[in-house]
Coordinates of C-alpha atoms in Angstrom, one line a residue:
M1 CA 121.9 87.7 84.2
S2 CA 121.7 85.9 80.9
E3 CA 118.7 85.9 78.6
Q4 CA 118.3 82.1 79.2
T5 CA 117.5 82.7 82.9
V6 CA 114.4 84.7 82.2
R7 CA 111.3 82.5 81.8
V8 CA 108.1 83.4 79.9
V9 CA 104.7 82.4 81.3
L10 CA 101.9 82.7 78.8
V11 CA 98.2 83.0 79.8
P12 CA 95.5 82.2 77.2
G13 CA 92.4 84.3 77.0
A14 CA 88.7 83.4 76.9
W15 CA 87.7 80.6 74.7
A16 CA 91.3 79.4 74.3
D17 CA 93.6 76.9 75.8
G18 CA 97.4 76.5 75.9
S19 CA 97.5 75.4 72.2
S20 CA 96.8 79.0 71.2
W21 CA 100.4 79.7 72.3
S22 CA 102.0 76.8 70.5
K23 CA 103.6 78.8 67.7
V24 CA 104.9 81.4 70.2
I25 CA 106.3 78.7 72.5
V26 CA 108.3 77.1 69.6
L27 CA 109.7 80.4 68.4
L28 CA 110.8 81.4 71.9
R29 CA 112.4 78.0 72.3
N30 CA 114.3 78.7 69.1
E31 CA 115.6 81.8 70.8
G32 CA 116.7 79.8 73.8
I33 CA 113.9 81.0 76.1
E34 CA 111.8 78.6 78.1
A35 CA 108.1 79.3 78.0
V36 CA 105.1 77.6 79.6
S37 CA 101.4 78.2 79.3
A38 CA 99.4 78.6 82.5
P39 CA 96.2 76.5 82.5
I40 CA 93.5 78.7 83.9
P41 CA 89.9 77.3 84.5
L42 CA 88.0 80.4 83.3
T43 CA 85.6 79.8 86.2
S44 CA 86.1 83.1 88.1
L45 CA 88.8 85.8 88.1
A46 CA 89.9 84.7 91.6
D47 CA 90.2 81.1 90.4
D48 CA 92.2 82.1 87.4
V49 CA 94.6 84.2 89.4
Q50 CA 95.1 81.4 91.8
A51 CA 95.8 78.9 89.0
L52 CA 98.3 81.4 87.5
E53 CA 100.1 81.7 90.8
R54 CA 100.4 77.9 91.1
T55 CA 102.1 77.9 87.7
L56 CA 104.4 80.7 88.7
D57 CA 105.4 78.7 91.8
R58 CA 106.7 76.0 89.5
V59 CA 108.9 78.4 87.4
A60 CA 112.4 79.3 88.6
G61 CA 113.9 82.7 88.1
P62 CA 112.5 86.0 86.9
V63 CA 109.4 85.9 84.7
V64 CA 108.0 87.9 81.9
L65 CA 104.2 87.3 82.1
V66 CA 102.2 87.5 78.9
G67 CA 98.4 87.7 78.7
H68 CA 96.0 87.5 75.8
V69 CA 92.7 89.4 75.9
Y70 CA 90.8 88.5 79.1
A71 CA 94.1 87.2 80.6
G72 CA 95.3 90.8 80.7
A73 CA 93.1 91.1 83.8
V74 CA 94.5 87.9 85.3
I75 CA 98.2 88.9 84.8
G76 CA 97.4 92.3 86.3
E77 CA 96.2 90.6 89.5
A78 CA 99.2 88.3 89.9
R79 CA 101.3 89.3 92.9
H80 CA 104.1 86.7 92.5
P81 CA 107.5 88.3 93.3
Q82 CA 109.2 86.6 90.3
V83 CA 107.1 88.6 87.8
R84 CA 109.3 91.4 86.5
A85 CA 107.5 92.5 83.4
L86 CA 104.1 92.2 81.7
V87 CA 103.2 91.8 78.1
Y88 CA 99.6 92.5 76.9
V89 CA 98.6 90.9 73.6
A90 CA 95.5 92.7 72.5
A91 CA 94.6 92.4 76.1
L92 CA 92.1 93.9 78.5
A93 CA 93.6 96.0 81.3
P94 CA 91.0 97.1 83.8
D95 CA 92.2 99.7 86.4
E96 CA 91.5 99.4 90.1
G97 CA 87.8 99.1 90.8
E98 CA 86.9 98.3 87.1
T99 CA 85.7 95.0 85.8
V100 CA 86.8 93.3 82.6
A101 CA 83.3 94.0 81.2
D102 CA 83.8 97.7 81.9
V103 CA 86.7 98.0 79.5
F104 CA 85.5 95.4 77.0
Y105 CA 82.3 97.4 76.4
R106 CA 83.9 100.8 76.7
N107 CA 83.3 101.7 73.0
E108 CA 81.0 100.7 70.2
P109 CA 81.8 97.1 69.1
H110 CA 83.0 96.2 65.6
P111 CA 80.1 95.5 63.2
L112 CA 81.2 91.9 62.9
A113 CA 81.7 91.3 66.7
P114 CA 79.5 88.5 68.0
T115 CA 76.7 89.0 70.5
L116 CA 77.8 87.3 73.8
A117 CA 75.5 85.9 76.4
P118 CA 75.5 83.0 79.0
D119 CA 73.9 79.8 78.0
S120 CA 71.5 77.7 80.1
H121 CA 74.5 76.6 82.2
G122 CA 75.6 80.1 82.9
L123 CA 78.6 79.9 80.6
I124 CA 79.6 82.2 77.7
W125 CA 80.6 80.4 74.5
L126 CA 81.8 82.0 71.3
P127 CA 79.4 81.4 68.4
R128 CA 80.8 79.0 65.8
D129 CA 80.8 81.5 62.9
A130 CA 82.7 84.1 65.1
F131 CA 86.0 82.3 64.7
A132 CA 86.2 83.1 61.0
S133 CA 84.4 86.5 61.1
A134 CA 85.9 88.1 64.2
F135 CA 88.0 86.0 66.5
A136 CA 90.7 84.9 64.0
Q137 CA 89.8 86.3 60.6
D138 CA 93.4 86.2 59.4
A139 CA 94.0 82.6 60.5
S140 CA 94.1 79.6 58.1
P141 CA 90.9 77.5 57.9
E142 CA 92.8 74.8 59.8
D143 CA 93.7 77.1 62.7
Q144 CA 90.2 78.5 62.8
A145 CA 88.9 74.9 63.0
L146 CA 91.3 74.1 65.8
A147 CA 90.4 77.2 67.8
M148 CA 86.7 76.3 67.5
A149 CA 87.3 72.6 68.4
T150 CA 89.3 73.5 71.5
Q151 CA 87.4 76.5 72.7
R152 CA 86.7 76.7 76.4
P153 CA 83.7 78.8 77.8
I154 CA 84.2 81.6 80.2
S155 CA 82.1 82.3 83.3
P156 CA 80.5 85.7 83.9
A157 CA 82.3 85.6 87.3
C158 CA 85.5 86.3 85.4
I159 CA 84.4 89.6 83.9
T160 CA 82.0 91.1 86.4
V161 CA 84.3 91.4 89.5
P162 CA 86.2 94.6 90.1
V163 CA 90.0 94.2 90.1
G164 CA 92.5 95.4 92.7
R165 CA 95.5 97.6 92.0
P166 CA 96.8 96.3 88.7
R167 CA 100.4 95.2 88.6
W168 CA 101.1 97.3 85.5
K169 CA 101.2 100.3 87.9
D170 CA 104.3 98.9 89.5
I171 CA 106.4 97.1 86.9
P172 CA 107.2 97.7 83.2
A173 CA 104.5 96.7 80.7
W174 CA 104.4 96.2 76.9
Y175 CA 101.3 96.2 74.8
L176 CA 100.8 94.7 71.3
L177 CA 97.9 96.7 69.9
A178 CA 96.0 94.7 67.3
E179 CA 94.7 97.3 64.8
E180 CA 92.5 94.8 62.9
D181 CA 90.9 93.4 66.1
R182 CA 87.2 92.8 65.7
M183 CA 86.6 91.6 69.2
I184 CA 88.2 94.5 71.1
V185 CA 88.3 97.6 68.9
E186 CA 91.5 99.5 68.4
K187 CA 90.2 102.6 70.2
T188 CA 89.6 100.6 73.4
Q189 CA 93.1 99.0 73.2
R190 CA 94.8 102.3 72.6
F191 CA 93.0 103.8 75.6
M192 CA 94.1 101.0 77.9
A193 CA 97.7 100.9 76.6
E194 CA 98.1 104.7 76.9
R195 CA 96.6 104.7 80.4
M196 CA 99.1 102.0 81.4
R197 CA 102.0 104.0 79.9
A198 CA 103.0 100.7 78.3
R199 CA 105.5 100.4 75.5
V200 CA 103.1 100.1 72.6
H201 CA 103.6 98.2 69.4
A202 CA 100.6 98.8 67.1
L203 CA 100.4 96.3 64.3
P204 CA 97.8 95.4 61.6
V205 CA 96.9 92.1 63.1
D206 CA 93.7 90.4 64.2
H207 CA 92.5 89.4 67.6
T208 CA 94.7 86.3 67.8
P209 CA 98.2 87.4 66.8
G210 CA 99.7 84.5 68.8
V211 CA 98.3 82.3 66.0
T212 CA 98.3 84.6 63.0
A213 CA 101.4 86.7 63.7
P214 CA 103.5 84.8 66.2
D215 CA 106.8 86.4 65.1
A216 CA 105.4 89.8 66.0
V217 CA 104.3 88.5 69.4
V218 CA 107.7 87.0 70.1
S219 CA 109.4 90.2 69.0
V220 CA 107.5 92.1 71.7
I221 CA 108.2 89.4 74.3
L222 CA 111.9 89.5 73.5
E223 CA 111.9 93.2 74.0
A224 CA 110.4 92.7 77.5
V225 CA 112.9 90.0 78.3
R226 CA 115.8 92.3 77.3
G227 CA 114.2 95.0 79.5
V228 CA 114.2 92.6 82.5
I229 CA 117.9 91.7 81.9
H230 CA 119.0 95.4 81.7

């Protein structure tokens, strides 16, 4: 099996769209690896898993599945047989019977973490000032403005439903632990990564390393790709 036959499917987290993976996609392309971003609606966990499965149906060959933050729960629910490895990028990894909210609120939040609550339409938006203070504090002003302009709200139905048996119990998993994350504190990420028995790469990066440290993200993905090949 050659490296080129392994595809990478990237799943954006809450408040983000596929553009959050643009730097990673370009770097993977430079390595000869095809990557696509799965468009998930953020309307419920079940809806998001179904949308991911539809994307996986369109991808030929073995897949390394990558999830950012909330999308960790989504990739853990995917049952597609082509998925051979998982990569969690500062991602939430609830165990069977847990919700995303259970792990997100496991420890005391960072002092600069925003307060989150549904609006009058029942959707959770990230406050405007949170992009610079907590979501992507290491990003350029231009990247922060782009993230704010393209943000997508998440429904409480995504984070309040218990998950089934997560896929990380059955296939290899990697975890990029963001030590400077102000949305999901390091202690929470480390707990999840160790519980998963994932191959952990702890780095001094913020909540959005796909934007602020794409080379580091790609390095972890390439390690997972090599693990699938061998």
